[in-house]
mmCIF file of C-alpha atoms in Angstrom:
data_model
loop_
_atom_site.group_PDB
_atom_site.id
_atom_site.type_symbol
_atom_site.label_atom_id
_atom_site.label_comp_id
_atom_site.label_asym_id
_atom_site.label_seq_id
_atom_site.Cartn_x
_atom_site.Cartn_y
_atom_site.Cartn_z
ATOM 1 C CA MET A 86 24.308 -9.023 -5.231
ATOM 2 C CA GLY A 87 21.875 -6.358 -6.419
ATOM 3 C CA ILE A 88 24.407 -3.638 -5.610
ATOM 4 C CA VAL A 89 27.083 -5.508 -7.575
ATOM 5 C CA VAL A 90 24.775 -5.698 -10.614
ATOM 6 C CA LEU A 91 23.886 -1.994 -10.349
ATOM 7 C CA VAL A 92 27.498 -0.835 -9.973
ATOM 8 C CA ASP A 93 28.729 -3.083 -12.790
ATOM 9 C CA VAL A 94 26.022 -1.894 -15.188
ATOM 10 C CA VAL A 95 26.465 1.796 -14.345
ATOM 11 C CA ALA A 96 30.257 1.955 -13.966
ATOM 12 C CA GLY A 97 31.156 -0.627 -16.578
ATOM 13 C CA PRO A 98 33.588 -3.541 -16.421
ATOM 14 C CA SER A 99 36.650 -1.353 -15.898
ATOM 15 C CA ILE A 100 35.977 -1.011 -12.169
ATOM 16 C CA GLY A 101 36.313 -4.779 -11.672
ATOM 17 C CA PHE A 102 33.375 -5.061 -9.272
ATOM 18 C CA LEU A 103 31.968 -8.312 -10.657
ATOM 19 C CA PRO A 104 34.034 -10.776 -8.486
ATOM 20 C CA MET A 105 32.273 -9.364 -5.436
ATOM 21 C CA MET A 106 29.180 -11.259 -6.576
ATOM 22 C CA ALA A 107 30.651 -14.146 -4.547
ATOM 23 C CA LEU A 108 29.692 -12.293 -1.335
ATOM 24 C CA GLY A 109 26.084 -13.407 -1.813
ATOM 25 C CA PRO A 110 26.744 -17.170 -1.614
ATOM 26 C CA ALA A 111 29.341 -16.571 1.111
ATOM 27 C CA PHE A 112 26.869 -14.868 3.455
ATOM 28 C CA ALA A 113 24.071 -17.269 2.502
ATOM 29 C CA GLY A 114 25.885 -20.028 4.404
ATOM 30 C CA LEU A 115 25.458 -18.140 7.691
ATOM 31 C CA ILE A 116 21.653 -18.325 7.808
ATOM 32 C CA GLY A 117 18.838 -20.324 6.261
ATOM 33 C CA ASN A 118 18.795 -23.890 5.003
ATOM 34 C CA VAL A 119 20.617 -25.778 2.248
ATOM 35 C CA ARG A 120 17.914 -25.111 -0.338
ATOM 36 C CA ARG A 121 18.211 -21.371 0.211
ATOM 37 C CA SER A 122 21.988 -21.511 -0.188
ATOM 38 C CA VAL A 123 21.616 -23.482 -3.438
ATOM 39 C CA VAL A 124 19.133 -20.941 -4.819
ATOM 40 C CA ILE A 125 21.362 -17.984 -3.912
ATOM 41 C CA GLY A 126 24.431 -19.719 -5.359
ATOM 42 C CA CYS A 127 22.649 -20.452 -8.641
ATOM 43 C CA LEU A 128 21.326 -16.889 -8.781
ATOM 44 C CA ALA A 129 24.807 -15.460 -8.207
ATOM 45 C CA LEU A 130 26.263 -17.666 -10.919
ATOM 46 C CA ALA A 131 23.491 -16.730 -13.363
ATOM 47 C CA LEU A 132 23.924 -12.999 -12.659
ATOM 48 C CA SER A 133 27.687 -13.313 -13.072
ATOM 49 C CA LEU A 134 27.236 -15.055 -16.434
ATOM 50 C CA MET A 135 24.737 -12.420 -17.632
ATOM 51 C CA LEU A 136 27.058 -9.569 -16.622
ATOM 52 C CA SER A 137 30.017 -11.280 -18.283
ATOM 53 C CA ILE A 138 28.011 -11.464 -21.508
ATOM 54 C CA PHE A 139 26.888 -7.844 -21.053
ATOM 55 C CA ASN A 140 30.507 -6.776 -20.510
ATOM 56 C CA SER A 141 31.798 -8.960 -23.383
ATOM 57 C CA GLN A 142 33.994 -10.889 -20.956
ATOM 58 C CA VAL A 143 32.772 -14.406 -21.695
ATOM 59 C CA ASP A 144 35.888 -15.291 -23.701
ATOM 60 C CA ASP A 145 38.173 -13.273 -21.452
ATOM 61 C CA ARG A 146 40.364 -14.811 -18.768
ATOM 62 C CA ARG A 147 38.970 -12.404 -16.183
ATOM 63 C CA GLY A 148 35.413 -13.532 -16.984
ATOM 64 C CA TYR A 149 36.322 -17.203 -16.554
ATOM 65 C CA THR A 150 38.068 -16.455 -13.283
ATOM 66 C CA THR A 151 35.025 -14.622 -11.976
ATOM 67 C CA LEU A 152 32.639 -17.439 -12.894
ATOM 68 C CA ILE A 153 34.896 -20.078 -11.340
ATOM 69 C CA SER A 154 35.278 -17.996 -8.159
ATOM 70 C CA VAL A 155 31.533 -17.463 -7.760
ATOM 71 C CA ALA A 156 30.823 -21.138 -8.453
ATOM 72 C CA GLY A 157 33.472 -22.233 -5.925
ATOM 73 C CA VAL A 158 32.171 -19.939 -3.201
ATOM 74 C CA ALA A 159 28.596 -21.094 -3.924
ATOM 75 C CA VAL A 160 29.575 -24.748 -3.496
ATOM 76 C CA ALA A 161 31.496 -23.929 -0.311
ATOM 77 C CA GLY A 162 28.463 -21.993 1.006
ATOM 78 C CA VAL A 163 26.173 -24.970 0.415
ATOM 79 C CA ALA A 164 28.616 -27.301 2.171
ATOM 80 C CA ALA A 165 28.967 -24.887 5.097
ATOM 81 C CA THR A 166 25.186 -24.627 5.414
ATOM 82 C CA ALA A 167 24.826 -28.411 5.465
ATOM 83 C CA MET A 168 27.474 -28.698 8.190
ATOM 84 C CA ARG A 169 25.892 -25.886 10.224
ATOM 85 C CA LYS A 170 22.439 -27.451 10.052
ATOM 86 C CA ARG A 171 23.843 -30.815 11.107
ATOM 87 C CA ARG A 172 25.610 -29.299 14.101
ATOM 88 C CA GLU A 173 22.498 -27.327 15.047
ATOM 89 C CA ALA A 174 20.559 -30.605 15.056
ATOM 90 C CA GLU A 175 23.235 -32.220 17.233
ATOM 91 C CA LEU A 176 23.144 -29.271 19.651
ATOM 92 C CA ALA A 177 19.354 -29.442 19.827
ATOM 93 C CA SER A 178 19.603 -33.153 20.612
ATOM 94 C CA VAL A 179 22.178 -32.539 23.352
ATOM 95 C CA ARG A 180 20.047 -29.786 24.867
ATOM 96 C CA SER A 181 16.963 -32.009 24.862
ATOM 97 C CA ILE A 182 18.969 -34.705 26.689
ATOM 98 C CA ALA A 183 20.194 -32.096 29.200
ATOM 99 C CA GLU A 184 16.638 -30.914 29.773
ATOM 100 C CA ALA A 185 15.501 -34.512 30.311
ATOM 101 C CA ALA A 186 18.338 -34.996 32.810
ATOM 102 C CA GLN A 187 17.314 -31.808 34.589
ATOM 103 C CA ARG A 188 13.721 -33.013 34.865
ATOM 104 C CA VAL A 189 14.992 -36.187 36.525
ATOM 105 C CA LEU A 190 17.506 -34.443 38.781
ATOM 106 C CA LEU A 191 15.622 -31.211 39.497
ATOM 107 C CA ARG A 192 12.012 -32.112 38.961
ATOM 108 C CA PRO A 193 9.360 -29.464 39.612
ATOM 109 C CA VAL A 194 8.549 -29.102 43.300
ATOM 110 C CA PRO A 195 4.924 -29.461 44.420
ATOM 111 C CA ARG A 196 3.114 -26.148 44.093
ATOM 112 C CA GLY A 197 1.346 -26.694 47.370
ATOM 113 C CA ALA A 198 1.318 -28.873 50.490
ATOM 114 C CA GLY A 199 -1.368 -28.056 53.005
ATOM 115 C CA GLN A 200 -1.086 -24.342 53.759
ATOM 116 C CA LEU A 201 2.317 -24.097 52.087
ATOM 117 C CA ARG A 202 2.920 -22.782 48.577
ATOM 118 C CA ALA A 203 6.249 -23.259 46.813
ATOM 119 C CA ALA A 204 8.008 -21.939 43.713
ATOM 120 C CA VAL A 205 11.488 -22.460 42.301
ATOM 121 C CA SER A 206 13.791 -20.629 39.914
ATOM 122 C CA TYR A 207 16.961 -22.004 38.361
ATOM 123 C CA THR A 208 19.448 -20.191 36.123
ATOM 124 C CA SER A 209 22.470 -22.062 34.791
ATOM 125 C CA ALA A 210 25.780 -20.296 34.238
ATOM 126 C CA MET A 211 26.377 -22.356 31.088
ATOM 127 C CA ALA A 212 24.924 -20.627 28.029
ATOM 128 C CA ASP A 213 23.995 -23.819 26.152
ATOM 129 C CA ALA A 214 22.794 -25.827 29.128
ATOM 130 C CA ARG A 215 20.043 -25.564 31.694
ATOM 131 C CA ILE A 216 21.582 -27.646 34.403
ATOM 132 C CA GLY A 217 24.486 -27.184 36.787
ATOM 133 C CA GLY A 218 25.745 -27.808 40.308
ATOM 134 C CA ASP A 219 22.960 -26.134 42.285
ATOM 135 C CA LEU A 220 20.232 -28.374 43.654
ATOM 136 C CA TYR A 221 16.863 -28.234 45.355
ATOM 137 C CA GLU A 222 14.116 -30.636 46.389
ATOM 138 C CA MET A 223 10.904 -30.607 48.401
ATOM 139 C CA VAL A 224 9.418 -33.772 49.925
ATOM 140 C CA THR A 225 6.182 -34.220 51.864
ATOM 141 C CA SER A 226 7.092 -36.664 54.638
ATOM 142 C CA PRO A 227 4.992 -38.141 57.471
ATOM 143 C CA THR A 228 6.418 -35.509 59.851
ATOM 144 C CA GLY A 229 5.987 -32.480 57.588
ATOM 145 C CA VAL A 230 7.368 -30.799 54.500
ATOM 146 C CA ARG A 231 11.147 -31.142 54.109
ATOM 147 C CA VAL A 232 13.257 -29.009 51.807
ATOM 148 C CA ILE A 233 16.874 -28.944 50.697
ATOM 149 C CA VAL A 234 18.707 -26.259 48.729
ATOM 150 C CA GLY A 235 22.399 -26.759 48.038
ATOM 151 C CA ASP A 236 25.401 -25.851 45.966
ATOM 152 C CA VAL A 237 28.063 -28.314 44.801
ATOM 153 C CA GLN A 238 31.660 -27.126 44.706
ATOM 154 C CA GLY A 239 32.846 -26.743 41.126
ATOM 155 C CA LYS A 240 31.033 -26.819 37.808
ATOM 156 C CA GLY A 241 30.465 -29.104 34.862
ATOM 157 C CA LEU A 242 29.406 -32.734 34.648
ATOM 158 C CA GLU A 243 31.214 -33.693 37.853
ATOM 159 C CA ALA A 244 29.152 -31.149 39.806
ATOM 160 C CA VAL A 245 25.960 -32.410 38.171
ATOM 161 C CA GLU A 246 26.819 -35.983 39.176
ATOM 162 C CA THR A 247 27.419 -34.929 42.779
ATOM 163 C CA ALA A 248 24.145 -32.985 42.816
ATOM 164 C CA ALA A 249 22.361 -36.126 41.628
ATOM 165 C CA VAL A 250 23.858 -38.092 44.539
ATOM 166 C CA VAL A 251 22.700 -35.505 47.096
ATOM 167 C CA VAL A 252 19.196 -35.142 45.672
ATOM 168 C CA GLY A 253 18.734 -38.900 45.389
ATOM 169 C CA ALA A 254 19.871 -39.478 48.971
ATOM 170 C CA PHE A 255 17.644 -36.658 50.246
ATOM 171 C CA ARG A 256 14.550 -38.016 48.507
ATOM 172 C CA GLU A 257 14.963 -41.321 50.329
ATOM 173 C CA ALA A 258 16.112 -39.959 53.688
ATOM 174 C CA ALA A 259 13.557 -37.139 53.895
ATOM 175 C CA TYR A 260 10.725 -39.641 53.868
ATOM 176 C CA ASP A 261 12.292 -42.302 56.092
ATOM 177 C CA GLU A 262 14.310 -40.512 58.777
ATOM 178 C CA PRO A 263 12.683 -39.151 61.952
ATOM 179 C CA ASP A 264 14.483 -35.763 62.037
ATOM 180 C CA LEU A 265 16.770 -33.458 60.052
ATOM 181 C CA MET A 266 19.917 -34.586 61.890
ATOM 182 C CA ALA A 267 19.330 -38.131 60.674
ATOM 183 C CA VAL A 268 18.694 -36.842 57.164
ATOM 184 C CA GLY A 269 21.976 -34.909 57.285
ATOM 185 C CA LYS A 270 23.890 -38.015 58.374
ATOM 186 C CA ARG A 271 22.417 -39.975 55.461
ATOM 187 C CA LEU A 272 23.612 -37.268 53.081
ATOM 188 C CA GLU A 273 27.084 -37.367 54.642
ATOM 189 C CA ARG A 274 27.300 -41.116 54.162
ATOM 190 C CA ALA A 275 26.153 -40.885 50.558
ATOM 191 C CA LEU A 276 28.748 -38.213 49.782
ATOM 192 C CA ALA A 277 31.506 -40.117 51.598
ATOM 193 C CA ARG A 278 31.048 -42.921 49.072
ATOM 194 C CA HIS A 279 31.052 -40.522 46.125
ATOM 195 C CA LEU A 280 33.358 -37.554 46.756
ATOM 196 C CA LEU A 281 37.123 -37.707 46.322
ATOM 197 C CA GLY A 282 39.537 -35.307 47.968
ATOM 198 C CA GLU A 283 38.278 -32.169 49.696
ATOM 199 C CA LYS A 284 35.163 -31.678 47.591
ATOM 200 C CA PHE A 285 32.092 -30.465 49.416
ATOM 201 C CA VAL A 286 28.468 -29.412 49.117
ATOM 202 C CA THR A 287 26.926 -26.505 51.013
ATOM 203 C CA ALA A 288 23.275 -27.088 51.854
ATOM 204 C CA VAL A 289 20.454 -25.947 54.082
ATOM 205 C CA LEU A 290 17.757 -28.389 55.152
ATOM 206 C CA ALA A 291 14.362 -27.333 56.431
ATOM 207 C CA GLU A 292 11.360 -29.041 57.970
ATOM 208 C CA VAL A 293 8.035 -27.261 58.268
ATOM 209 C CA ARG A 294 5.276 -28.536 60.504
ATOM 210 C CA GLU A 295 2.056 -26.596 60.734
ATOM 211 C CA ARG A 296 1.910 -24.439 63.872
ATOM 212 C CA ASP A 297 5.405 -25.602 64.907
ATOM 213 C CA GLY A 298 7.526 -23.147 62.941
ATOM 214 C CA ALA A 299 10.357 -24.169 60.620
ATOM 215 C CA THR A 300 13.385 -26.186 61.709
ATOM 216 C CA LEU A 301 16.588 -25.389 59.796
ATOM 217 C CA LEU A 302 19.840 -27.335 59.565
ATOM 218 C CA ASN A 303 22.603 -25.389 57.837
ATOM 219 C CA PHE A 304 25.731 -27.018 56.375
ATOM 220 C CA GLY A 305 27.803 -23.931 55.547
ATOM 221 C CA HIS A 306 25.144 -22.518 53.208
ATOM 222 C CA PRO A 307 23.938 -18.901 52.923
ATOM 223 C CA ALA A 308 21.219 -18.329 55.517
ATOM 224 C CA PRO A 309 17.629 -18.280 54.201
ATOM 225 C CA LEU A 310 15.832 -14.956 53.994
ATOM 226 C CA MET A 311 12.716 -14.536 56.155
ATOM 227 C CA ILE A 312 10.049 -12.144 54.870
ATOM 228 C CA ARG A 313 7.288 -11.148 57.278
ATOM 229 C CA PRO A 314 3.805 -9.884 56.307
ATOM 230 C CA ASP A 315 4.691 -6.372 57.492
ATOM 231 C CA GLY A 316 7.567 -6.233 55.001
ATOM 232 C CA SER A 317 10.376 -6.765 57.504
ATOM 233 C CA VAL A 318 13.238 -8.933 56.293
ATOM 234 C CA HIS A 319 16.013 -10.767 58.124
ATOM 235 C CA TYR A 320 18.338 -13.710 57.614
ATOM 236 C CA ALA A 321 17.695 -16.934 59.536
ATOM 237 C CA GLU A 322 21.303 -17.315 60.671
ATOM 238 C CA PRO A 323 22.291 -20.599 62.367
ATOM 239 C CA PRO A 324 23.449 -20.419 65.997
ATOM 240 C CA GLU A 325 26.933 -21.548 64.895
ATOM 241 C CA ARG A 326 28.556 -21.905 61.495
ATOM 242 C CA ALA A 327 29.178 -25.507 60.441
ATOM 243 C CA LEU A 328 31.176 -27.206 57.715
ATOM 244 C CA PRO A 329 29.575 -28.153 54.394
ATOM 245 C CA LEU A 330 28.585 -31.702 53.575
ATOM 246 C CA GLY A 331 31.549 -33.842 52.592
ATOM 247 C CA LEU A 332 33.975 -32.213 55.044
ATOM 248 C CA ASP A 333 33.125 -34.358 58.043
ATOM 249 C CA PHE A 334 36.133 -33.570 60.233
ATOM 250 C CA GLU A 335 35.978 -35.116 63.694
ATOM 251 C CA ASP A 336 36.971 -31.947 65.553
ATOM 252 C CA ALA A 337 34.707 -29.661 63.538
ATOM 253 C CA PRO A 338 31.430 -28.395 65.051
ATOM 254 C CA ALA A 339 28.392 -30.300 63.835
ATOM 255 C CA PRO A 340 25.448 -28.272 62.567
ATOM 256 C CA GLN A 341 22.699 -27.749 65.096
ATOM 257 C CA PRO A 342 19.004 -27.587 64.204
ATOM 258 C CA HIS A 343 17.393 -24.291 65.064
ATOM 259 C CA VAL A 344 13.756 -23.284 64.934
ATOM 260 C CA VAL A 345 12.520 -20.050 63.365
ATOM 261 C CA GLU A 346 9.026 -18.641 63.599
ATOM 262 C CA PHE A 347 7.033 -19.455 60.480
ATOM 263 C CA VAL A 348 3.363 -18.539 60.669
ATOM 264 C CA PRO A 349 0.640 -17.750 58.103
ATOM 265 C CA GLY A 350 1.707 -14.813 55.941
ATOM 266 C CA ASP A 351 5.425 -15.508 56.316
ATOM 267 C CA GLN A 352 7.818 -16.448 53.507
ATOM 268 C CA ILE A 353 11.207 -18.173 53.455
ATOM 269 C CA LEU A 354 13.493 -17.667 50.483
ATOM 270 C CA PHE A 355 16.188 -20.325 50.062
ATOM 271 C CA TYR A 356 18.916 -19.490 47.559
ATOM 272 C CA THR A 357 22.468 -20.309 46.481
ATOM 273 C CA ASP A 358 25.530 -18.078 46.354
ATOM 274 C CA GLY A 359 24.887 -17.434 42.665
ATOM 275 C CA VAL A 360 22.231 -15.044 43.979
ATOM 276 C CA SER A 361 23.812 -13.551 47.082
ATOM 277 C CA GLU A 362 27.305 -13.193 45.550
ATOM 278 C CA ALA A 363 26.248 -11.875 42.146
ATOM 279 C CA ARG A 364 28.136 -8.656 41.427
ATOM 280 C CA ASP A 365 27.411 -5.686 39.211
ATOM 281 C CA ARG A 366 29.937 -3.839 37.058
ATOM 282 C CA ALA A 367 31.048 -1.848 40.121
ATOM 283 C CA ASN A 368 31.787 -5.141 41.952
ATOM 284 C CA ARG A 369 28.890 -4.671 44.400
ATOM 285 C CA PHE A 370 27.016 -7.729 45.693
ATOM 286 C CA TYR A 371 23.340 -8.161 44.942
ATOM 287 C CA PRO A 372 21.403 -6.626 47.888
ATOM 288 C CA LEU A 373 18.953 -9.489 48.359
ATOM 289 C CA HIS A 374 17.825 -8.261 51.792
ATOM 290 C CA GLU A 375 16.621 -5.046 50.133
ATOM 291 C CA ARG A 376 14.405 -6.856 47.636
ATOM 292 C CA GLY A 377 11.717 -8.121 49.982
ATOM 293 C CA ASP A 378 9.134 -5.910 48.257
ATOM 294 C CA LEU A 379 9.603 -7.938 45.039
ATOM 295 C CA LEU A 380 8.082 -10.952 46.813
ATOM 296 C CA LYS A 381 4.703 -9.328 47.488
ATOM 297 C CA ASP A 382 3.112 -10.745 44.341
ATOM 298 C CA PRO A 383 0.267 -13.133 45.285
ATOM 299 C CA ASP A 384 1.628 -15.682 42.815
ATOM 300 C CA PRO A 385 4.916 -17.125 44.168
ATOM 301 C CA ASP A 386 6.148 -17.978 40.658
ATOM 302 C CA SER A 387 5.679 -14.365 39.557
ATOM 303 C CA ALA A 388 7.385 -13.155 42.730
ATOM 304 C CA LEU A 389 10.452 -15.291 42.036
ATOM 305 C CA ALA A 390 10.457 -14.192 38.390
ATOM 306 C CA ALA A 391 10.610 -10.567 39.570
ATOM 307 C CA VAL A 392 13.669 -11.341 41.722
ATOM 308 C CA ARG A 393 15.313 -13.259 38.871
ATOM 309 C CA HIS A 394 14.833 -10.363 36.433
ATOM 310 C CA ASP A 395 16.074 -7.857 39.006
ATOM 311 C CA LEU A 396 19.141 -10.020 39.597
ATOM 312 C CA ALA A 397 19.842 -10.128 35.840
ATOM 313 C CA ASP A 398 19.521 -6.329 35.675
ATOM 314 C CA HIS A 399 21.931 -5.965 38.599
ATOM 315 C CA VAL A 400 24.596 -8.154 36.985
ATOM 316 C CA GLY A 401 24.092 -6.693 33.503
ATOM 317 C CA ALA A 402 25.943 -9.623 31.889
ATOM 318 C CA PRO A 403 25.663 -13.392 31.513
ATOM 319 C CA PRO A 404 25.766 -15.081 34.953
ATOM 320 C CA HIS A 405 29.105 -16.388 36.178
ATOM 321 C CA ASP A 406 27.562 -18.937 38.541
ATOM 322 C CA ASP A 407 24.423 -21.054 38.769
ATOM 323 C CA ALA A 408 21.620 -19.386 40.696
ATOM 324 C CA ALA A 409 18.817 -21.346 42.355
ATOM 325 C CA MET A 410 15.976 -20.018 44.500
ATOM 326 C CA LEU A 411 13.151 -21.784 46.308
ATOM 327 C CA LEU A 412 10.368 -19.714 47.849
ATOM 328 C CA LEU A 413 8.231 -21.266 50.587
ATOM 329 C CA ARG A 414 5.108 -19.307 51.473
ATOM 330 C CA TYR A 415 2.772 -19.972 54.417
ATOM 331 C CA ARG A 416 -0.710 -19.115 53.214
ATOM 332 C CA GLU A 417 -3.206 -17.477 55.546
ATOM 333 C CA GLY A 418 -6.566 -19.093 56.168
#
């Protein structure tokens, strides 16, 4: 608007620059509140009137047209600002509801249980939401600490609903059932009542008892990453691949529990395929097994944050899939 005034005063009315005064109210609707848009619209109209008088165009048809155009754009800018602010408020309300739902579905895991320390990281693929189809939970049961990390097939609200079914069933079964096989059967029954068609959920269950190692039960999920105190890293692969939850075919091999060494100083990183299958611009997978050094931070939350930031740098773009990680650390002493 200042440039329009300067050009009109210096170059004179012959250049016909005055109608561009409407750009001020037009851009005002993009940012700020309604009051700011009203002030800018009134200022543009006042400047247009002053320049019309200065250029002796008040009684001219072109002067009237300019004033009407600026006034119309100013009114439209105020209306657009009001609509934008209303939609921003609606979006904020929806996001707050989504965050509340996430706190119910994916509540924070306990930071510690005996000699165990835990940390979680969750990144949603949806830009305006913080919840998706990945799931995790950690329960302290009478037999030890039990953990689940899973990934629901598909995205959107349907995936969130399925994740809620799995997490809810796990919270009950993890405390009541005597072993992981019984917990897995409870999850299968819960999903059989909920899933339609050939939907499924990949998941890995774990039970940690002090001085007894960690027992894993893998339902078609990426194998957890074991990190030893000396820096060595390997995947805790199951003895035989099994189908995900929800695909309970009679002739399919059932998952078998297997025990891995888990002693003070060790770490287990559970994750979903949003981490292991993240690709960079050259279509290369994220080399998670090469990032064991990022987990040396004494604070498990900071260690996971380092992996999350490194993963974002590797992808170099908004994530295409949800990515969840749960780090379980066996403290020494």
